[in-house]
Amino acid sequence: MSLRTRACLAVTAAATLVLSLSACAAPGDTQPSAASGPVTLTFWHEMTGPAATELDALVSQFNEREAGAITVEASYQGSYADAQTKYTAAVQSGSTPDVLMMNDTSTGFLVDSKKTVPLSSFTDGDESFSADSFPPIVRSYYNDGSGGLAAMPFSVSQPVLYVDRALATQAGLNPDTPPTTLADVASWAEKIHAVTGAYGLSMNMADSWMLEEMSASGGELFCTPDNGRGSDRATGLQLTSPTQVGFMKTLQKLFLDGTALNPGTDNSAMVSAFATGKVGLMLTSSGAYTTADPQKTASKVAAFPRTSNSADAGVVIGGNALWISGDGHSTAQQEAAYTFVTFLHSAEVQAAWASATGYLASNTDAGSTSTGAQMLADPNSKAMADQLANTPATTASAGCRTGALPALRPTVIAAFTKVVEGADVADTMRDAENQAAQQIAAYNQAAG
Amino acid sequence: MSASILPLHRPVGAARSARSTSSWRRVDRRLGVALLVPAFAVFAVFVFYPLGKVIWLSTQGTDIFGQAAGFVGAKNFVTLFSDPHFGETLLRTAVFCVAVVAGRVVVGLAVTIPLTMTLRGMPIFRALLTSPLVVSVSAASVAFAAMLSPANGFVNSVITGFGGTAVPWLTSTQWAFPSVIAVTVWGSLGFTVLLLLGAFGAIDRDVIEAAHLDGAGPARTLWSISLPLVTPTLFFIVVTGAVEALTTFGQIQILTGGGPANSTSTLVYTIYTSAFGAGGANFGMAAATGIVLFVLVLGLSLVQFGLLEKRVNY
């Protein structure tokens, strides 16, 4: 090799090394420059179908209102799980969106990520913002630990009980006085199954959401200590309290004798079975309403049943919230993001969103708008809105907060699947508690 | 006798001086290296680098964003092998592999042998029975998920229509695993039938006629003549089928999501859930599991080539 060739190679290698090192610099190392002039925001969401159409319309409406100042570029990122995966990749590459929509179960993960700015840091200086505009349970769910909000709640759902009017009536039951406890639900389900031959009951079995709800509706914590909402992080799950074992035994009986339909991981199969008159009672999200009962007359929507008489009993919310990114985003971008999420929280937008999607309005004034009032004229919609408004904000109804929650749900539902096939409730759920404790410990270690 | 595109050796006996030969060898060596560079570059980028990265990742702890968070040695492997569920997953993966390969061979032969007969309209049957070849795994899985749905599915509607009891095909730990195996075998049936049709079609008719003249019946001819002559194709089906079965993902994800109660979760599915599943991002564990899978596939391939290939008639 000639001297000239060697020199060329050395220069090339040095240049490559310098470029590589510069590319490896942590994104957080770069200080965001203060932006001036128009701001463009990236917004990641996970909505599809009519919800995506409505969301695009709302974004366009915002862009028109803020013409020349703020432009929001919304982009669909797949399922919530896909979005979380993409978000972790975006953190590594330093390209997080300005505003991220993320579902309820990822709240703990996003708080632990420390890549977002708590909403309260904006609302504290905003006199026009009222924390009372949220139902208490919504404010409680997204509490940032200091009384403020970690993120802007956007889509809110709650589990409810759907009653097929025709099947209930055929079984000699009055759908307008629906069951209020799980024991009554079991009794109704058995009667419907015995008289009509249809399945008496079905419920979400894709993950442990229903078990979390039944724990809360019995005033029980799902994770310990304090549902992960105290000063200490969650370190374990609670699955074997007498209330929990009690409701699981009730459910076990229904599944074992063929009264209940196990839809497996396919929630749409469950809703479809209910919509076609093959299931009498269904425990699932309020968001399934328009699919389960397109005409809004075939079903009676009732409050989620209680599993004990505890004063702490309530129902945990589902849905999603909007997170404002901090690291790598300028002050101007963050403030523009706050303007955008505040717009999406306004009473008019929430009423329109709830009306178009079936989610519950997270702004208490939404019912006063013409769209909201029109929606609440439907007794089923009103029943759902009432449950949200009346749910007491207790530690149990605030739900479990740990970044490990998405990983824990398959563990719990796997154990519960064994239960509905006949396994001993207490032993099986104790094994799940042990496995979950290991998963949470691994997560807490990773979270640092 | 093999033929290569480029001459690997110069003709023996070419009269050249010692100096000239040495010079040619140098040119040959350089040319050889130059010709290897593109292949090596592609392998380096798409095989060696990812493999090295996976080995490195398997020794790392990971933070909640999936980023390497420090050397942990063999801890990920220790965690993996001390988890009782991992043993179950390995066993399930082995059973899945054997069942899918056996199903592929047995069902493939059962479907193909009648198709080799020369009957009127046979090309239509051949086209129909090889048609699964053009259906993607995801599309087929979605269709089967709908057909096997517990309350409104076509299969259970037929069963209950005849007075039977609905079967929880995908929702019970008893039925889900066999259902996923059956769908996987169905998905590979088209390709298997196509390969076997080609293999049976390539058998020299004279050999079959000679067997018939010697008094061999159809069963004897099939067992002693036809099947031995298609063993190279069967060997190909077994080797590729085993690797495909070990890396099956799509139908598990769509049909059961690894459930119920992990009863359909195989090794490759656990890699996905560790790295990308709900609340996952544990790339260290995923990489360690990936290495276990790599060793298994490598070992299985070596065993197949070492043992099975000896029984193949080329």
PDB file of N, CA and C in Angstrom, chain A residues 151-194:
ATOM      1  N   ALA A 151     -51.021  14.606  32.867  1.00  0.00           N
ATOM      2  CA  ALA A 151     -51.314  14.732  31.434  1.00  0.00           C
ATOM      3  C   ALA A 151     -52.750  15.220  31.277  1.00  0.00           C
ATOM      4  N   MET A 152     -53.094  15.626  30.063  1.00  0.00           N
ATOM      5  CA  MET A 152     -54.457  16.100  29.815  1.00  0.00           C
ATOM      6  C   MET A 152     -55.346  14.909  29.450  1.00  0.00           C
ATOM      7  N   PRO A 153     -56.302  14.545  30.321  1.00  0.00           N
ATOM      8  CA  PRO A 153     -57.219  13.457  29.963  1.00  0.00           C
ATOM      9  C   PRO A 153     -57.975  13.846  28.685  1.00  0.00           C
ATOM     10  N   PHE A 154     -58.078  12.927  27.751  1.00  0.00           N
ATOM     11  CA  PHE A 154     -58.771  13.260  26.501  1.00  0.00           C
ATOM     12  C   PHE A 154     -59.973  12.342  26.301  1.00  0.00           C
ATOM     13  N   SER A 155     -59.696  11.058  26.051  1.00  0.00           N
ATOM     14  CA  SER A 155     -60.805  10.117  25.862  1.00  0.00           C
ATOM     15  C   SER A 155     -61.003   9.372  27.169  1.00  0.00           C
ATOM     16  N   VAL A 156     -62.223   9.333  27.633  1.00  0.00           N
ATOM     17  CA  VAL A 156     -62.494   8.633  28.886  1.00  0.00           C
ATOM     18  C   VAL A 156     -63.548   7.556  28.639  1.00  0.00           C
ATOM     19  N   SER A 157     -63.295   6.388  29.223  1.00  0.00           N
ATOM     20  CA  SER A 157     -64.297   5.325  29.148  1.00  0.00           C
ATOM     21  C   SER A 157     -64.421   4.710  30.526  1.00  0.00           C
ATOM     22  N   GLN A 158     -65.471   3.966  30.741  1.00  0.00           N
ATOM     23  CA  GLN A 158     -65.641   3.210  31.974  1.00  0.00           C
ATOM     24  C   GLN A 158     -66.322   1.899  31.610  1.00  0.00           C
ATOM     25  N   PRO A 159     -66.124   0.872  32.422  1.00  0.00           N
ATOM     26  CA  PRO A 159     -66.839  -0.379  32.133  1.00  0.00           C
ATOM     27  C   PRO A 159     -68.289  -0.240  32.580  1.00  0.00           C
ATOM     28  N   VAL A 160     -69.175  -0.844  31.831  1.00  0.00           N
ATOM     29  CA  VAL A 160     -70.596  -0.826  32.192  1.00  0.00           C
ATOM     30  C   VAL A 160     -71.182  -2.211  31.942  1.00  0.00           C
ATOM     31  N   LEU A 161     -72.424  -2.378  32.349  1.00  0.00           N
ATOM     32  CA  LEU A 161     -73.135  -3.640  32.119  1.00  0.00           C
ATOM     33  C   LEU A 161     -74.147  -3.427  30.999  1.00  0.00           C
ATOM     34  N   TYR A 162     -74.064  -4.231  29.964  1.00  0.00           N
ATOM     35  CA  TYR A 162     -75.035  -4.172  28.866  1.00  0.00           C
ATOM     36  C   TYR A 162     -76.033  -5.311  29.068  1.00  0.00           C
ATOM     37  N   VAL A 163     -77.305  -4.994  28.936  1.00  0.00           N
ATOM     38  CA  VAL A 163     -78.360  -6.004  29.074  1.00  0.00           C
ATOM     39  C   VAL A 163     -79.114  -6.094  27.745  1.00  0.00           C
ATOM     40  N   ASP A 164     -79.210  -7.302  27.208  1.00  0.00           N
ATOM     41  CA  ASP A 164     -79.999  -7.498  25.991  1.00  0.00           C
ATOM     42  C   ASP A 164     -81.477  -7.514  26.405  1.00  0.00           C
ATOM     43  N   ARG A 165     -82.203  -6.498  25.979  1.00  0.00           N
ATOM     44  CA  ARG A 165     -83.598  -6.348  26.422  1.00  0.00           C
ATOM     45  C   ARG A 165     -84.445  -7.567  26.047  1.00  0.00           C
ATOM     46  N   ALA A 166     -84.299  -8.044  24.818  1.00  0.00           N
ATOM     47  CA  ALA A 166     -85.153  -9.144  24.350  1.00  0.00           C
ATOM     48  C   ALA A 166     -84.897 -10.412  25.152  1.00  0.00           C
ATOM     49  N   LEU A 167     -83.625 -10.761  25.359  1.00  0.00           N
ATOM     50  CA  LEU A 167     -83.298 -12.000  26.081  1.00  0.00           C
ATOM     51  C   LEU A 167     -83.728 -11.905  27.546  1.00  0.00           C
ATOM     52  N   ALA A 168     -83.512 -10.721  28.153  1.00  0.00           N
ATOM     53  CA  ALA A 168     -83.886 -10.555  29.558  1.00  0.00           C
ATOM     54  C   ALA A 168     -85.402 -10.696  29.713  1.00  0.00           C
ATOM     55  N   THR A 169     -86.138 -10.057  28.819  1.00  0.00           N
ATOM     56  CA  THR A 169     -87.593 -10.116  28.888  1.00  0.00           C
ATOM     57  C   THR A 169     -88.078 -11.550  28.680  1.00  0.00           C
ATOM     58  N   GLN A 170     -87.470 -12.222  27.709  1.00  0.00           N
ATOM     59  CA  GLN A 170     -87.840 -13.619  27.424  1.00  0.00           C
ATOM     60  C   GLN A 170     -87.611 -14.499  28.662  1.00  0.00           C
ATOM     61  N   ALA A 171     -86.625 -14.139  29.465  1.00  0.00           N
ATOM     62  CA  ALA A 171     -86.314 -14.921  30.672  1.00  0.00           C
ATOM     63  C   ALA A 171     -87.141 -14.458  31.871  1.00  0.00           C
ATOM     64  N   GLY A 172     -88.074 -13.542  31.644  1.00  0.00           N
ATOM     65  CA  GLY A 172     -88.938 -13.084  32.725  1.00  0.00           C
ATOM     66  C   GLY A 172     -88.302 -12.031  33.615  1.00  0.00           C
ATOM     67  N   LEU A 173     -87.276 -11.340  33.096  1.00  0.00           N
ATOM     68  CA  LEU A 173     -86.580 -10.309  33.882  1.00  0.00           C
ATOM     69  C   LEU A 173     -86.903  -8.936  33.310  1.00  0.00           C
ATOM     70  N   ASN A 174     -86.879  -7.934  34.165  1.00  0.00           N
ATOM     71  CA  ASN A 174     -87.197  -6.589  33.702  1.00  0.00           C
ATOM     72  C   ASN A 174     -85.898  -5.818  33.436  1.00  0.00           C
ATOM     73  N   PRO A 175     -85.578  -5.571  32.167  1.00  0.00           N
ATOM     74  CA  PRO A 175     -84.307  -4.910  31.863  1.00  0.00           C
ATOM     75  C   PRO A 175     -84.209  -3.486  32.408  1.00  0.00           C
ATOM     76  N   ASP A 176     -85.348  -2.885  32.750  1.00  0.00           N
ATOM     77  CA  ASP A 176     -85.294  -1.518  33.267  1.00  0.00           C
ATOM     78  C   ASP A 176     -84.945  -1.465  34.756  1.00  0.00           C
ATOM     79  N   THR A 177     -84.893  -2.627  35.402  1.00  0.00           N
ATOM     80  CA  THR A 177     -84.367  -2.677  36.774  1.00  0.00           C
ATOM     81  C   THR A 177     -83.205  -3.673  36.774  1.00  0.00           C
ATOM     82  N   PRO A 178     -82.096  -3.269  36.155  1.00  0.00           N
ATOM     83  CA  PRO A 178     -80.982  -4.198  35.940  1.00  0.00           C
ATOM     84  C   PRO A 178     -80.282  -4.576  37.253  1.00  0.00           C
ATOM     85  N   PRO A 179     -79.518  -5.654  37.250  1.00  0.00           N
ATOM     86  CA  PRO A 179     -78.810  -6.068  38.462  1.00  0.00           C
ATOM     87  C   PRO A 179     -77.745  -5.037  38.851  1.00  0.00           C
ATOM     88  N   THR A 180     -77.537  -4.918  40.169  1.00  0.00           N
ATOM     89  CA  THR A 180     -76.564  -3.924  40.635  1.00  0.00           C
ATOM     90  C   THR A 180     -75.350  -4.562  41.304  1.00  0.00           C
ATOM     91  N   THR A 181     -75.455  -5.850  41.642  1.00  0.00           N
ATOM     92  CA  THR A 181     -74.305  -6.533  42.244  1.00  0.00           C
ATOM     93  C   THR A 181     -73.901  -7.694  41.347  1.00  0.00           C
ATOM     94  N   LEU A 182     -72.689  -8.190  41.549  1.00  0.00           N
ATOM     95  CA  LEU A 182     -72.236  -9.314  40.725  1.00  0.00           C
ATOM     96  C   LEU A 182     -73.057 -10.568  41.023  1.00  0.00           C
ATOM     97  N   ALA A 183     -73.476 -10.699  42.274  1.00  0.00           N
ATOM     98  CA  ALA A 183     -74.316 -11.865  42.629  1.00  0.00           C
ATOM     99  C   ALA A 183     -75.610 -11.833  41.819  1.00  0.00           C
ATOM    100  N   ASP A 184     -76.196 -10.644  41.684  1.00  0.00           N
ATOM    101  CA  ASP A 184     -77.420 -10.518  40.884  1.00  0.00           C
ATOM    102  C   ASP A 184     -77.137 -10.771  39.398  1.00  0.00           C
ATOM    103  N   VAL A 185     -76.001 -10.280  38.937  1.00  0.00           N
ATOM    104  CA  VAL A 185     -75.618 -10.510  37.535  1.00  0.00           C
ATOM    105  C   VAL A 185     -75.538 -12.014  37.271  1.00  0.00           C
ATOM    106  N   ALA A 186     -74.923 -12.747  38.215  1.00  0.00           N
ATOM    107  CA  ALA A 186     -74.786 -14.203  38.049  1.00  0.00           C
ATOM    108  C   ALA A 186     -76.164 -14.853  37.990  1.00  0.00           C
ATOM    109  N   SER A 187     -77.050 -14.385  38.862  1.00  0.00           N
ATOM    110  CA  SER A 187     -78.395 -14.960  38.913  1.00  0.00           C
ATOM    111  C   SER A 187     -79.148 -14.694  37.601  1.00  0.00           C
ATOM    112  N   TRP A 188     -79.041 -13.471  37.096  1.00  0.00           N
ATOM    113  CA  TRP A 188     -79.658 -13.112  35.807  1.00  0.00           C
ATOM    114  C   TRP A 188     -79.072 -13.971  34.674  1.00  0.00           C
ATOM    115  N   ALA A 189     -77.765 -14.091  34.682  1.00  0.00           N
ATOM    116  CA  ALA A 189     -77.093 -14.832  33.603  1.00  0.00           C
ATOM    117  C   ALA A 189     -77.576 -16.276  33.569  1.00  0.00           C
ATOM    118  N   GLU A 190     -77.695 -16.878  34.752  1.00  0.00           N
ATOM    119  CA  GLU A 190     -78.133 -18.285  34.808  1.00  0.00           C
ATOM    120  C   GLU A 190     -79.565 -18.425  34.308  1.00  0.00           C
ATOM    121  N   LYS A 191     -80.387 -17.464  34.689  1.00  0.00           N
ATOM    122  CA  LYS A 191     -81.787 -17.524  34.262  1.00  0.00           C
ATOM    123  C   LYS A 191     -81.901 -17.350  32.737  1.00  0.00           C
ATOM    124  N   ILE A 192     -81.186 -16.384  32.205  1.00  0.00           N
ATOM    125  CA  ILE A 192     -81.228 -16.146  30.753  1.00  0.00           C
ATOM    126  C   ILE A 192     -80.753 -17.390  30.000  1.00  0.00           C
ATOM    127  N   HIS A 193     -79.654 -17.982  30.497  1.00  0.00           N
ATOM    128  CA  HIS A 193     -79.093 -19.169  29.835  1.00  0.00           C
ATOM    129  C   HIS A 193     -80.076 -20.336  29.898  1.00  0.00           C
ATOM    130  N   ALA A 194     -80.685 -20.521  31.080  1.00  0.00           N
ATOM    131  CA  ALA A 194     -81.598 -21.661  31.256  1.00  0.00           C
ATOM    132  C   ALA A 194     -82.849 -21.520  30.396  1.00  0.00           C
TER     133      ALA A 194
END
